[in-house]
């Protein structure tokens, strides 16, 4: 299966542009994982790092959940993969962790994110507040942060994928 990826329109309104770039980066991460086995997706980068493609997908499911549930609408269903005892649990994969589960969870969080964001304007403020400043975020800030988060991790995914099977490209 090849994930369809569309570049955002060059002359769209601001919201369409932000949502387009966020979806583009979501699709980029999915493409970096395509065609690999669970074992390959769990392969880490280099000692001592525990970074893997599967870990990145699990991490982004957590990030989607945090920003679009906990922060934006004030719903806190709790973490998916990490815990108080293992703050990096999203990156700590085992032989039992699969692409099917991680991908389904990630896609479910993206679906919730889209639904929750649809109820807000770009200038509307989040229910949750910054843990540093106690200020709320507007949706524009959350979208921009999510684009940055995916772009940074897609750079990691590029290197991981090249190490696994030599595949390069955007």
Coordinates of N, CA, C and O in Angstrom, one line a residue:
X1 N 0.8 -1.2 0.0 CA 0.0 0.0 0.0 C 0.9 1.2 0.0 O 1.8 1.3 0.8
X2 N 0.6 2.2 -0.9 CA 1.3 3.4 -0.9 C 0.4 4.5 -0.4 O -0.7 4.8 -0.9
X3 N 0.9 5.2 0.6 CA 0.2 6.3 1.2 C 0.1 7.5 0.2 O 1.2 7.9 -0.3
X4 N -1.0 8.0 -0.1 CA -1.2 9.1 -0.9 C -0.8 10.4 -0.1 O -1.2 10.6 1.0
X5 N 0.1 11.2 -0.8 CA 0.5 12.4 -0.1 C 0.3 13.6 -1.1 O 0.8 13.5 -2.2
X6 N -0.3 14.6 -0.6 CA -0.6 15.7 -1.4 C 0.1 17.0 -0.8 O -0.1 17.2 0.4
X7 N 0.7 17.7 -1.7 CA 1.3 19.0 -1.2 C 0.1 20.0 -1.1 O -0.8 20.0 -1.8
X8 N 0.2 20.8 0.0 CA -0.9 21.8 0.2 C -1.0 22.8 -1.0 O 0.1 23.1 -1.6
X9 N -2.1 23.3 -1.2 CA -2.3 24.3 -2.2 C -1.4 25.5 -1.9 O -1.3 25.9 -0.8
X10 N -0.9 26.1 -2.9 CA 0.0 27.3 -2.7 C -0.8 28.6 -2.5 O -0.1 29.6 -2.2
X11 N -2.0 28.6 -2.7 CA -2.8 29.8 -2.6 C -4.0 29.6 -1.7 O -5.0 30.3 -1.9
X12 N -4.0 28.7 -0.8 CA -5.1 28.4 0.1 C -5.2 29.5 1.2 O -4.2 30.2 1.5
X13 N -6.4 29.5 1.8 CA -6.5 30.3 3.0 C -5.7 29.7 4.2 O -5.2 28.6 4.1
X14 N -5.5 30.5 5.2 CA -4.6 30.0 6.3 C -4.9 28.7 6.9 O -4.0 27.8 7.1
X15 N -6.2 28.5 7.2 CA -6.5 27.2 7.9 C -6.3 26.1 7.0 O -5.8 25.0 7.4
X16 N -6.7 26.2 5.7 CA -6.5 25.1 4.8 C -5.1 24.8 4.6 O -4.6 23.7 4.5
X17 N -4.2 25.9 4.6 CA -2.8 25.7 4.4 C -2.2 25.0 5.6 O -1.4 24.0 5.5
X18 N -2.6 25.4 6.8 CA -2.0 24.7 8.0 C -2.5 23.3 8.1 O -1.7 22.4 8.4
X19 N -3.7 23.0 7.8 CA -4.2 21.6 7.9 C -3.6 20.8 6.8 O -3.3 19.6 7.0
X20 N -3.4 21.4 5.6 CA -2.7 20.7 4.5 C -1.3 20.3 4.8 O -0.9 19.2 4.6
X21 N -0.5 21.2 5.4 CA 0.8 20.9 5.8 C 0.9 19.9 6.9 O 1.8 19.0 6.9
X22 N 0.0 19.9 7.9 CA -0.1 18.9 8.9 C -0.4 17.6 8.3 O 0.3 16.6 8.6
X23 N -1.3 17.5 7.4 CA -1.7 16.2 6.8 C -0.5 15.7 5.9 O -0.2 14.5 5.9
X24 N 0.2 16.6 5.3 CA 1.3 16.2 4.4 C 2.4 15.6 5.3 O 3.0 14.5 4.9
X25 N 2.7 16.1 6.4 CA 3.7 15.5 7.3 C 3.2 14.2 8.0 O 4.0 13.3 8.2
X26 N 1.9 14.1 8.3 CA 1.4 12.9 8.8 C 1.6 11.8 7.7 O 2.0 10.7 8.0
X27 N 1.3 12.1 6.5 CA 1.4 11.2 5.4 C 2.9 10.8 5.1 O 3.2 9.7 4.7
X28 N 3.8 11.8 5.3 CA 5.2 11.5 5.1 C 5.7 10.5 6.1 O 6.4 9.5 5.7
X29 N 5.3 10.6 7.3 CA 5.7 9.6 8.3 C 5.2 8.2 8.0 O 5.9 7.2 8.0
X30 N 3.9 8.1 7.5 CA 3.3 6.9 7.1 C 4.1 6.3 6.0 O 4.4 5.1 5.9
X31 N 4.5 7.1 5.0 CA 5.3 6.6 3.8 C 6.6 6.1 4.2 O 7.1 5.1 3.6
X32 N 7.3 6.7 5.2 CA 8.6 6.2 5.7 C 8.5 4.8 6.3 O 9.5 4.1 6.3
X33 N 7.3 4.4 6.7 CA 7.1 3.1 7.4 C 6.6 2.0 6.4 O 6.6 0.8 6.8
X34 N 6.2 2.4 5.2 CA 5.6 1.4 4.3 C 6.6 0.4 3.8 O 7.8 0.7 3.6
X35 N 6.1 -0.8 3.7 CA 6.9 -1.9 3.1 C 7.9 -2.6 4.0 O 8.7 -3.4 3.6
X36 N 7.8 -2.2 5.3 CA 8.8 -2.8 6.3 C 8.1 -3.8 7.2 O 6.9 -3.6 7.4
X37 N 8.8 -4.7 7.7 CA 8.3 -5.7 8.6 C 8.2 -5.0 10.0 O 8.9 -4.0 10.3
X38 N 7.5 -5.7 10.9 CA 7.4 -5.2 12.3 C 8.9 -5.1 12.9 O 9.2 -4.2 13.6
X39 N 9.6 -6.2 12.6 CA 11.0 -6.2 13.1 C 11.8 -5.0 12.6 O 12.5 -4.4 13.3
X40 N 11.7 -4.7 11.3 CA 12.4 -3.6 10.7 C 11.9 -2.2 11.4 O 12.7 -1.4 11.6
X41 N 10.6 -2.1 11.6 CA 10.0 -0.9 12.2 C 10.5 -0.7 13.6 O 10.5 0.4 14.1
X42 N 10.8 -1.8 14.3 CA 11.3 -1.7 15.7 C 12.8 -1.5 15.7 O 13.4 -1.2 16.8
X43 N 13.5 -1.6 14.6 CA 15.0 -1.4 14.6 C 15.4 0.0 15.0 O 14.8 0.9 14.6
X44 N 16.3 0.0 16.0 CA 16.7 1.3 16.5 C 17.9 1.9 15.7 O 18.5 1.2 14.9
X45 N 18.1 3.2 15.9 CA 19.0 3.9 15.0 C 20.5 3.5 15.3 O 21.2 2.9 14.5
X46 N 21.0 3.9 16.5 CA 22.4 3.6 16.9 C 22.5 3.7 18.4 O 21.8 4.5 19.0
X47 N 23.3 2.9 19.0 CA 23.5 2.9 20.4 C 23.9 4.3 20.8 O 24.6 4.9 20.1
X48 N 23.4 4.8 21.9 CA 22.5 4.2 22.9 C 21.0 4.6 22.6 O 20.2 4.3 23.4
X49 N 20.8 5.2 21.4 CA 19.4 5.6 21.1 C 18.5 4.5 21.0 O 18.8 3.4 20.4
X50 N 17.2 4.7 21.4 CA 16.2 3.7 21.3 C 15.2 4.1 20.2 O 14.1 3.5 20.1
X51 N 15.6 5.1 19.4 CA 14.7 5.6 18.4 C 14.5 4.6 17.3 O 15.4 4.1 16.7
X52 N 13.2 4.4 16.9 CA 12.8 3.5 15.9 C 11.6 4.1 15.1 O 10.9 5.0 15.6
X53 N 11.3 3.6 13.9 CA 10.2 4.1 13.2 C 8.9 3.8 13.9 O 8.0 4.6 14.0
X54 N 8.8 2.6 14.5 CA 7.6 2.2 15.2 C 7.5 3.1 16.5 O 6.3 3.6 16.8
X55 N 8.6 3.4 17.1 CA 8.5 4.3 18.3 C 8.1 5.7 17.9 O 7.3 6.4 18.6
X56 N 8.5 6.2 16.7 CA 8.1 7.5 16.2 C 6.6 7.5 16.0 O 5.9 8.5 16.4
X57 N 6.0 6.5 15.4 CA 4.6 6.5 15.2 C 3.8 6.4 16.5 O 2.9 7.2 16.7
X58 N 4.3 5.6 17.4 CA 3.7 5.6 18.8 C 3.8 6.9 19.5 O 2.8 7.4 20.1
X59 N 4.9 7.6 19.3 CA 5.2 8.9 19.9 C 4.2 9.9 19.3 O 3.6 10.7 20.0
X60 N 4.0 9.9 18.0 CA 3.1 10.9 17.4 C 1.7 10.6 17.7 O 0.9 11.5 17.8
X61 N 1.3 9.4 18.0 CA 0.0 9.1 18.5 C -0.2 9.8 19.9 O -1.3 10.4 20.1
X62 N 0.8 9.7 20.7 CA 0.8 10.4 22.0 C 0.7 11.9 21.8 O 0.0 12.6 22.5
X63 N 1.5 12.4 20.9 CA 1.5 13.9 20.7 C 0.1 14.4 20.1 O -0.4 15.4 20.6
X64 N -0.4 13.7 19.2 CA -1.8 14.0 18.7 C -2.8 14.0 19.9 O -3.6 15.0 20.0
X65 N -2.7 13.0 20.7 CA -3.6 12.9 21.8 C -3.4 14.0 22.8 O -4.4 14.6 23.3
X66 N -2.2 14.4 23.1 CA -1.9 15.5 24.0 C -2.5 16.8 23.5 O -3.2 17.5 24.2
X67 N -2.1 17.2 22.3 CA -2.4 18.5 21.8 C -3.9 18.7 21.4 O -4.5 19.7 21.7
X68 N -4.5 17.7 20.8 CA -5.8 17.8 20.3 C -6.9 17.3 21.3 O -8.1 17.7 21.2
X69 N -6.5 16.6 22.3 CA -7.5 16.1 23.3 C -7.2 16.9 24.6 O -8.0 17.7 25.1
X70 N -6.1 16.6 25.2 CA -5.8 17.2 26.6 C -5.7 18.7 26.5 O -6.4 19.4 27.3
X71 N -4.9 19.3 25.6 CA -4.7 20.7 25.6 C -5.9 21.4 24.9 O -6.5 22.3 25.5
X72 N -6.3 21.0 23.7 CA -7.3 21.8 23.0 C -8.6 21.8 23.7 O -9.3 22.8 23.9
X73 N -9.1 20.6 24.0 CA -10.5 20.5 24.5 C -10.6 20.1 26.0 O -11.7 20.0 26.5
X74 N -9.5 19.9 26.6 CA -9.5 19.6 28.1 C -9.9 18.2 28.4 O -10.3 17.9 29.5
X75 N -9.8 17.3 27.5 CA -10.1 15.9 27.7 C -8.8 15.1 27.9 O -7.9 15.2 27.1
X76 N -8.7 14.4 29.0 CA -7.4 13.7 29.3 C -7.7 12.3 29.5 O -7.9 11.8 30.7
X77 N -7.7 11.5 28.4 CA -7.9 10.0 28.6 C -6.7 9.3 29.1 O -6.7 8.1 29.3
X78 N -5.6 10.0 29.4 CA -4.4 9.4 29.8 C -3.5 8.9 28.7 O -3.9 9.0 27.5
X79 N -2.3 8.6 29.0 CA -1.4 8.1 28.0 C -1.7 6.8 27.3 O -2.4 6.0 28.0
X80 N -1.2 6.6 26.2 CA -1.4 5.3 25.5 C -0.2 4.4 25.8 O -0.4 3.2 26.1
X81 N 1.0 4.8 25.6 CA 2.2 4.0 25.7 C 3.1 4.3 26.8 O 3.9 3.4 27.2
X82 N 3.1 5.5 27.3 CA 4.1 5.8 28.4 C 3.3 5.8 29.7 O 2.1 5.7 29.8
X83 N 4.1 5.9 30.8 CA 3.5 5.9 32.1 C 4.4 6.7 33.0 O 5.5 7.2 32.6
X84 N 4.0 6.9 34.2 CA 4.8 7.6 35.2 C 6.2 6.9 35.4 O 7.2 7.5 35.6
X85 N 6.1 5.6 35.4 CA 7.3 4.7 35.6 C 8.2 4.7 34.3 O 9.4 4.5 34.4
X86 N 7.6 4.9 33.2 CA 8.4 4.9 31.9 C 7.9 6.0 31.0 O 7.1 5.9 30.1
X87 N 8.5 7.2 31.3 CA 8.1 8.4 30.5 C 8.4 8.3 29.0 O 7.8 9.1 28.3
X88 N 9.3 7.4 28.6 CA 9.6 7.3 27.2 C 9.0 5.9 26.7 O 9.5 5.4 25.7
X89 N 7.9 5.4 27.3 CA 7.4 4.2 26.9 C 6.9 4.1 25.4 O 6.9 3.0 24.8
X90 N 6.6 5.2 24.8 CA 6.2 5.2 23.4 C 7.4 4.8 22.5 O 7.2 4.1 21.5
X91 N 8.6 5.0 23.0 CA 9.8 4.6 22.2 C 10.3 3.3 22.6 O 11.2 2.7 21.9
X92 N 9.9 2.7 23.7 CA 10.3 1.4 24.2 C 9.5 0.3 23.6 O 8.6 -0.2 24.3
X93 N 9.8 -0.1 22.5 CA 9.0 -1.2 21.8 C 9.6 -2.5 22.2 O 10.8 -2.7 22.5
X94 N 8.8 -3.5 22.1 CA 9.2 -4.9 22.3 C 8.8 -5.8 21.1 O 8.1 -5.3 20.2
X95 N 9.1 -7.0 21.1 CA 8.8 -7.9 20.0 C 7.3 -8.1 19.9 O 6.8 -8.5 18.8
X96 N 6.5 -7.7 20.9 CA 5.0 -7.9 20.8 C 4.4 -6.7 20.2 O 3.2 -6.7 19.8
X97 N 5.1 -5.6 20.0 CA 4.5 -4.4 19.4 C 4.5 -4.5 17.9 O 5.5 -4.8 17.3
X98 N 3.4 -4.1 17.3 CA 3.2 -4.3 15.9 C 2.8 -3.0 15.2 O 2.3 -2.1 15.8
X99 N 3.1 -3.0 13.9 CA 2.7 -1.9 13.0 C 1.2 -1.8 13.0 O 0.6 -0.7 13.1
X100 N 0.5 -2.9 12.9 CA -1.0 -2.9 12.8 C -1.6 -2.1 14.0 O -2.4 -1.3 13.8
X101 N -1.1 -2.4 15.2 CA -1.7 -1.8 16.4 C -1.3 -0.3 16.4 O -2.1 0.6 16.7
X102 N 0.0 0.0 16.2 CA 0.5 1.3 16.3 C -0.1 2.2 15.3 O -0.6 3.4 15.6
X103 N -0.2 1.7 14.1 CA -0.8 2.5 13.0 C -2.3 2.8 13.2 O -2.8 3.9 13.1
X104 N -3.0 1.8 13.7 CA -4.5 2.0 14.0 C -4.6 3.0 15.1 O -5.5 3.8 15.0
X105 N -3.8 2.9 16.1 CA -3.9 3.8 17.2 C -3.6 5.2 16.8 O -4.3 6.2 17.1
X106 N -2.6 5.4 16.0 CA -2.1 6.7 15.5 C -3.3 7.3 14.6 O -3.6 8.5 14.8
X107 N -3.8 6.5 13.7 CA -4.9 7.0 12.8 C -6.1 7.3 13.6 O -6.8 8.3 13.3
X108 N -6.4 6.6 14.7 CA -7.6 6.9 15.5 C -7.4 8.3 16.2 O -8.3 9.1 16.3
X109 N -6.2 8.5 16.7 CA -5.9 9.8 17.3 C -5.9 10.9 16.3 O -6.4 12.0 16.7
X110 N -5.5 10.7 15.1 CA -5.6 11.7 14.1 C -7.1 12.1 13.8 O -7.4 13.2 13.6
X111 N -7.9 11.0 13.7 CA -9.3 11.3 13.5 C -9.9 12.1 14.6 O -10.7 13.0 14.3
X112 N -9.6 11.8 15.8 CA -10.1 12.6 17.0 C -9.6 14.0 16.9 O -10.3 15.0 17.1
X113 N -8.3 14.2 16.5 CA -7.7 15.5 16.4 C -8.5 16.3 15.4 O -8.8 17.5 15.6
X114 N -8.8 15.7 14.2 CA -9.5 16.5 13.2 C -10.9 16.9 13.7 O -11.3 18.0 13.5
X115 N -11.6 16.0 14.4 CA -12.9 16.3 14.9 C -12.9 17.4 15.9 O -13.7 18.3 15.9
X116 N -11.9 17.3 16.8 CA -11.8 18.3 17.9 C -11.4 19.7 17.3 O -12.0 20.7 17.7
X117 N -10.5 19.7 16.4 CA -10.1 21.0 15.8 C -11.2 21.6 15.0 O -11.3 22.8 14.9
X118 N -12.0 20.8 14.4 CA -13.1 21.3 13.6 C -14.1 22.3 14.4 O -14.7 23.2 13.8
X119 N -14.1 22.1 15.6 CA -15.0 22.9 16.5 C -14.3 24.2 16.9 O -14.9 25.0 17.7
X120 N -13.1 24.5 16.5 CA -12.4 25.7 16.9 C -12.0 26.5 15.7 O -11.7 26.0 14.6
X121 N -12.0 27.9 15.9 CA -11.4 28.8 14.9 C -9.9 28.9 15.2 O -9.5 28.5 16.3
X122 N -9.1 29.4 14.3 CA -7.7 29.5 14.5 C -7.3 30.4 15.7 O -6.3 30.2 16.3
X123 N -8.2 31.4 16.0 CA -7.9 32.3 17.1 C -8.5 31.8 18.4 O -8.3 32.4 19.5
X124 N -9.3 30.7 18.4 CA -10.0 30.2 19.6 C -8.9 29.6 20.5 O -8.0 29.0 20.1
X125 N -9.1 29.8 21.8 CA -8.2 29.4 22.8 C -8.5 28.0 23.3 O -9.7 27.6 23.5
X126 N -7.4 27.3 23.6 CA -7.6 25.9 24.2 C -8.1 26.0 25.6 O -8.1 26.9 26.3
X127 N -8.7 24.8 26.0 CA -9.2 24.7 27.3 C -8.0 24.4 28.3 O -8.0 24.9 29.4
X128 N -7.0 23.7 27.8 CA -5.8 23.4 28.6 C -4.9 24.6 28.5 O -5.0 25.4 27.6
X129 N -3.9 24.6 29.4 CA -3.0 25.7 29.5 C -1.6 25.2 29.5 O -1.3 24.1 29.8
X130 N -0.6 26.1 29.1 CA 0.8 25.8 29.1 C 1.2 25.4 30.5 O 0.9 26.1 31.5
X131 N 2.0 24.4 30.6 CA 2.5 24.0 31.9 C 3.6 24.9 32.4 O 4.0 25.0 33.5
X132 N 4.1 25.8 31.4 CA 5.2 26.7 31.8 C 4.6 28.1 32.1 O 5.1 28.8 33.0
X133 N 3.6 28.6 31.3 CA 3.2 29.9 31.4 C 1.7 30.0 32.0 O 1.3 31.1 32.3
X134 N 1.0 28.9 32.0 CA -0.4 28.9 32.4 C -1.3 29.6 31.5 O -2.5 29.8 31.8
X135 N -0.8 29.9 30.3 CA -1.6 30.6 29.2 C -2.2 29.5 28.3 O -1.5 28.5 28.1
X136 N -3.4 29.8 27.8 CA -3.9 28.9 26.8 C -3.2 29.1 25.4 O -2.5 30.0 25.2
X137 N -3.5 28.1 24.5 CA -2.9 28.2 23.2 C -4.1 28.4 22.2 O -5.2 27.9 22.4
X138 N -3.8 29.2 21.1 CA -4.8 29.2 20.1 C -4.6 28.0 19.1 O -3.5 27.4 19.1
X139 N -5.6 27.7 18.3 CA -5.5 26.6 17.4 C -4.4 26.8 16.4 O -3.7 25.8 16.1
X140 N -4.1 28.0 16.0 CA -3.1 28.3 15.0 C -1.7 27.9 15.6 O -0.9 27.3 14.9
X141 N -1.5 28.2 16.9 CA -0.2 27.8 17.5 C -0.1 26.3 17.6 O 1.0 25.7 17.3
X142 N -1.2 25.6 17.9 CA -1.1 24.1 18.0 C -0.9 23.5 16.6 O 0.0 22.6 16.5
X143 N -1.5 24.0 15.6 CA -1.2 23.5 14.2 C 0.2 23.7 13.9 O 0.9 22.9 13.3
X144 N 0.7 24.9 14.1 CA 2.1 25.3 13.8 C 3.1 24.4 14.6 O 4.0 23.8 14.0
X145 N 2.8 24.1 15.8 CA 3.7 23.3 16.6 C 3.6 21.8 16.1 O 4.7 21.2 16.0
X146 N 2.4 21.4 15.7 CA 2.3 20.0 15.2 C 3.1 19.8 13.9 O 3.7 18.8 13.7
X147 N 3.0 20.8 13.0 CA 3.8 20.8 11.8 C 5.3 20.7 12.1 O 6.0 19.8 11.5
X148 N 5.7 21.5 13.0 CA 7.1 21.5 13.5 C 7.5 20.1 14.1 O 8.6 19.5 13.8
X149 N 6.6 19.6 14.9 CA 6.9 18.3 15.5 C 7.1 17.2 14.5 O 8.0 16.4 14.6
X150 N 6.1 17.1 13.6 CA 6.2 16.1 12.5 C 7.4 16.3 11.6 O 8.1 15.3 11.3
X151 N 7.7 17.5 11.2 CA 8.8 17.8 10.4 C 10.1 17.3 11.0 O 11.0 16.7 10.4
X152 N 10.3 17.6 12.3 CA 11.5 17.2 13.0 C 11.6 15.7 13.0 O 12.7 15.1 12.7
X153 N 10.5 15.1 13.4 CA 10.6 13.6 13.5 C 10.6 12.9 12.1 O 11.2 11.8 12.0
X154 N 10.1 13.6 11.1 CA 10.3 13.0 9.7 C 11.7 13.0 9.3 O 12.2 12.2 8.5
X155 N 12.5 14.0 9.8 CA 13.9 14.0 9.5 C 14.6 12.8 10.2 O 15.4 12.1 9.6
X156 N 14.2 12.5 11.4 CA 14.6 11.2 12.1 C 14.2 10.0 11.2 O 15.0 9.1 11.1
X157 N 13.0 10.0 10.8 CA 12.5 8.9 10.0 C 13.3 8.7 8.7 O 13.5 7.5 8.3
X158 N 13.7 9.8 8.1 CA 14.5 9.7 6.9 C 15.8 8.9 7.2 O 16.1 7.9 6.4
X159 N 16.4 9.2 8.3 CA 17.7 8.5 8.6 C 17.5 7.1 9.0 O 18.3 6.2 8.6
X160 N 16.4 6.8 9.8 CA 16.1 5.5 10.2 C 15.8 4.6 9.0 O 16.3 3.5 8.9
X161 N 15.0 5.1 8.1 CA 14.6 4.3 6.9 C 15.9 4.0 6.0 O 16.1 2.9 5.5
X162 N 16.7 5.0 5.8 CA 17.9 4.8 5.0 C 18.8 3.7 5.7 O 19.4 2.9 5.0
X163 N 18.9 3.7 7.0 CA 19.7 2.8 7.7 C 19.1 1.4 7.6 O 19.8 0.4 7.5
X164 N 17.8 1.2 7.5 CA 17.1 -0.1 7.5 C 17.3 -0.7 6.1 O 17.7 -1.9 6.0
X165 N 17.0 0.0 5.1 CA 17.0 -0.6 3.7 C 17.6 0.2 2.6 O 17.5 -0.1 1.4
X166 N 18.2 1.4 3.0 CA 18.8 2.2 2.0 C 17.9 3.1 1.3 O 18.3 3.9 0.4
X167 N 16.6 3.1 1.6 CA 15.6 3.9 0.9 C 15.8 5.4 1.3 O 15.9 5.7 2.5
X168 N 15.8 6.2 0.3 CA 15.9 7.7 0.6 C 14.8 8.4 -0.2 O 14.1 7.8 -1.0
X169 N 14.6 9.7 0.1 CA 13.6 10.5 -0.6 C 12.7 11.1 0.4 O 12.7 10.8 1.6
X170 N 11.9 12.0 -0.1 CA 11.0 12.7 0.8 C 9.7 12.0 0.9 O 8.8 12.1 1.5

